[in-house]
């Protein structure tokens, strides 16, 4: 009896999966909605009566109802990169030429629509959907499996010759029709309408109740298969296979033998994108051959084998009113464009970053130009182009400032850098204040409760001019300041007192010497027992320290040559600030890799194996000699072989490339 029930349940599930596939993927329903609902209800009631036969892949799980209080973070086995952007034919040509030059052979392209939604990584094992994770920062995202299961375009079980384990990546979005229907409903209920389909789609994925997610009616299209097994020779073939396994792929994807064909595809969709049932914000062009993709590899941010072409209309046009400049702690100047306010993806934009002089020149930006602004990954939008047709006559190119906008000192620019900076380190107000804010920061002297506003007030009241002045502050000086009570004054004074026990390496970092970051400061403080011995160190002995190069040495020397800096150091010493090693045992650079084991394999190109192993130790990790279930990370260089294979078989080892390893130890 029980067996025959199980058989019925299984066959209902199979039927429903097939109907679902016919309906959502092939777009040709094989039974009526009514029949479908009847069968689903029968299955639901059987599963309720016989809970022992429940299966997370059953089509009944699409109905939703699981409430997630929070979504666990999941690390991506393969990093989810972003895409480089291009805005015209020339950008595309440059990209293709570069690839062709590396490959030294002809290339075929695949052109795809760039769906405007939220990307998702779907993990399948033995033909069953195991987990679904958002892109997050590309290294790790939120696991939202329950919510994703409610999306009918995403198969829960697969057909055919799928690989044992692999990832499918795609975009989850809301069709225009669904979006309009949702908004009509919301207006009826007296709720504010949603701003745009993209934000609504990504917001819907994070709803706590998966039954609510189901009601939103999200769609999905798959655009990539990531698998360690050689399943196909080309990206296009892989997509065809994926469709056969049960995934929904776009019918508009096109193989292109030349850039000319790619450009025709782009032009066509530029004119016809409104005819699509969903929004796209561009076209993605990929190199078809998977072995060519592998040869090209990745930059720190994106694959070299793919590029996005962004439609100009996704950028908004507005007018440049003026350019202003911000001066940072190190004296670096950042130009900022002040714009005529414009609505961009639902927010009013008034300013955009211009980065530096080179980027202004590259844009060929003139006064009062009409510009295209776009929101990238950053909070501050950027200018992506200029509408030359609307340039006011007689408008001059934007000339970069020659003098600091705050203190008037002539700006300097290093030969090998694009950045201008104000060299008046010791007296340019934002630099002076910035240095003091840096001095009290958590990784430096960690003087809690002393915020940047308080420091600014004290600076304006001429009570603070260098970090040494912190040690002369008194209750009487602090109390009259805005929002300062007896208790907070006590806390500040106590924290300043406590900073006298902060170890030398942190004090050295806190001085804010150019190019002396946290790690460099640690290395210096461990090599030289005191600031005096560091000041007297000959160049040769500085050069012997790993990773300490000429740039750092020059910066140190010019810092110590300055009489005001030497005076500061003497004063800090006199107040009892630690300017020498306290003689305690060396601690590692960080414990970021604590309890983690690493193994390196293949041909490494960013560092040697010895250096890599030393880095692991310096950050509290351990080096392993072989792949085993105890291994946490395998870092693979080129031509990795049996170790990689073994690690993949185990499935418990996280695979990193060299850049990912560096990102990991730098904590980014
Ligand atoms: P961006 O966020 O501008 O760096 O663009 C990368 C994103 O484009 C990916 O994370 C995907 O979510 C999305 N995307 C949309 N359509 C495609 C496609 N056909 N191929 C690759 N990525 C796509
Ligand atoms: Zn200045």
Short mmCIF file of N, CA and C and ligand atoms in Angstrom, two decimals, residues 81-83 85 112-116 118-119 135 170-171 223 284 286 310, ligand 1:
data_model
loop_
_atom_site.label_atom_id
_atom_site.label_comp_id
_atom_site.label_asym_id
_atom_site.label_seq_id
_atom_site.Cartn_x
_atom_site.Cartn_y
_atom_site.Cartn_z
N UNK A 81 31.78 37.59 -11.01
CA UNK A 81 32.40 38.85 -11.43
C UNK A 81 31.36 39.82 -11.97
N UNK A 82 31.74 41.11 -12.09
CA UNK A 82 30.83 41.99 -12.80
C UNK A 82 31.34 42.12 -14.23
N UNK A 83 30.70 42.95 -15.01
CA UNK A 83 31.08 43.07 -16.42
C UNK A 83 31.65 44.45 -16.68
N UNK A 85 32.02 47.71 -18.96
CA UNK A 85 31.02 48.36 -19.80
C UNK A 85 31.63 48.98 -21.04
N UNK A 112 23.98 38.59 -26.32
CA UNK A 112 22.81 38.27 -25.49
C UNK A 112 22.17 39.56 -24.99
N UNK A 113 20.93 39.48 -24.64
CA UNK A 113 20.28 40.62 -24.01
C UNK A 113 20.83 40.75 -22.60
N UNK A 114 20.92 41.97 -22.12
CA UNK A 114 21.34 42.17 -20.72
C UNK A 114 20.09 42.47 -19.90
N UNK A 115 19.59 41.43 -19.27
CA UNK A 115 18.35 41.53 -18.50
C UNK A 115 18.59 42.41 -17.29
N UNK A 116 17.64 43.26 -17.00
CA UNK A 116 17.83 44.21 -15.91
C UNK A 116 17.09 43.74 -14.67
N UNK A 118 18.07 41.02 -10.95
CA UNK A 118 19.04 40.67 -9.91
C UNK A 118 19.68 39.34 -10.31
N UNK A 119 21.00 39.25 -10.19
CA UNK A 119 21.61 37.98 -10.62
C UNK A 119 21.53 36.96 -9.50
N UNK A 135 24.12 37.52 -5.76
CA UNK A 135 25.48 37.86 -6.14
C UNK A 135 26.25 38.45 -4.96
N UNK A 170 21.94 33.23 -13.64
CA UNK A 170 20.94 33.89 -14.45
C UNK A 170 20.44 35.14 -13.76
N UNK A 171 19.43 35.70 -14.37
CA UNK A 171 18.89 36.95 -13.87
C UNK A 171 17.44 36.73 -13.46
N UNK A 223 21.91 32.61 -18.07
CA UNK A 223 22.88 33.05 -19.07
C UNK A 223 24.26 32.43 -18.93
N UNK A 284 25.01 41.94 -23.77
CA UNK A 284 26.27 41.36 -23.29
C UNK A 284 26.90 40.59 -24.44
N UNK A 286 29.90 38.00 -25.51
CA UNK A 286 30.82 37.03 -24.91
C UNK A 286 31.60 36.33 -26.00
N UNK A 310 26.24 49.18 -22.96
CA UNK A 310 25.13 49.83 -22.26
C UNK A 310 24.40 50.76 -23.22
P1 LIG B 1 27.09 44.96 -14.03
O1 LIG B 1 26.21 44.75 -12.83
O2 LIG B 1 26.76 46.20 -14.81
O3 LIG B 1 28.54 44.75 -13.76
O4 LIG B 1 26.70 43.81 -15.05
C1 LIG B 1 26.83 42.49 -14.67
C2 LIG B 1 25.48 41.90 -14.43
O5 LIG B 1 24.73 41.84 -15.62
C3 LIG B 1 25.57 40.48 -13.99
O6 LIG B 1 25.79 40.39 -12.60
C4 LIG B 1 24.23 39.93 -14.38
O7 LIG B 1 23.36 40.03 -13.29
C5 LIG B 1 23.70 40.88 -15.43
N1 LIG B 1 23.34 40.24 -16.71
C6 LIG B 1 22.17 40.42 -17.33
N2 LIG B 1 22.12 39.73 -18.46
C7 LIG B 1 23.29 39.07 -18.59
C8 LIG B 1 23.84 38.20 -19.57
N3 LIG B 1 23.17 37.86 -20.66
N4 LIG B 1 25.07 37.71 -19.36
C9 LIG B 1 25.77 38.06 -18.25
N5 LIG B 1 25.32 38.90 -17.30
C10 LIG B 1 24.09 39.41 -17.46
#
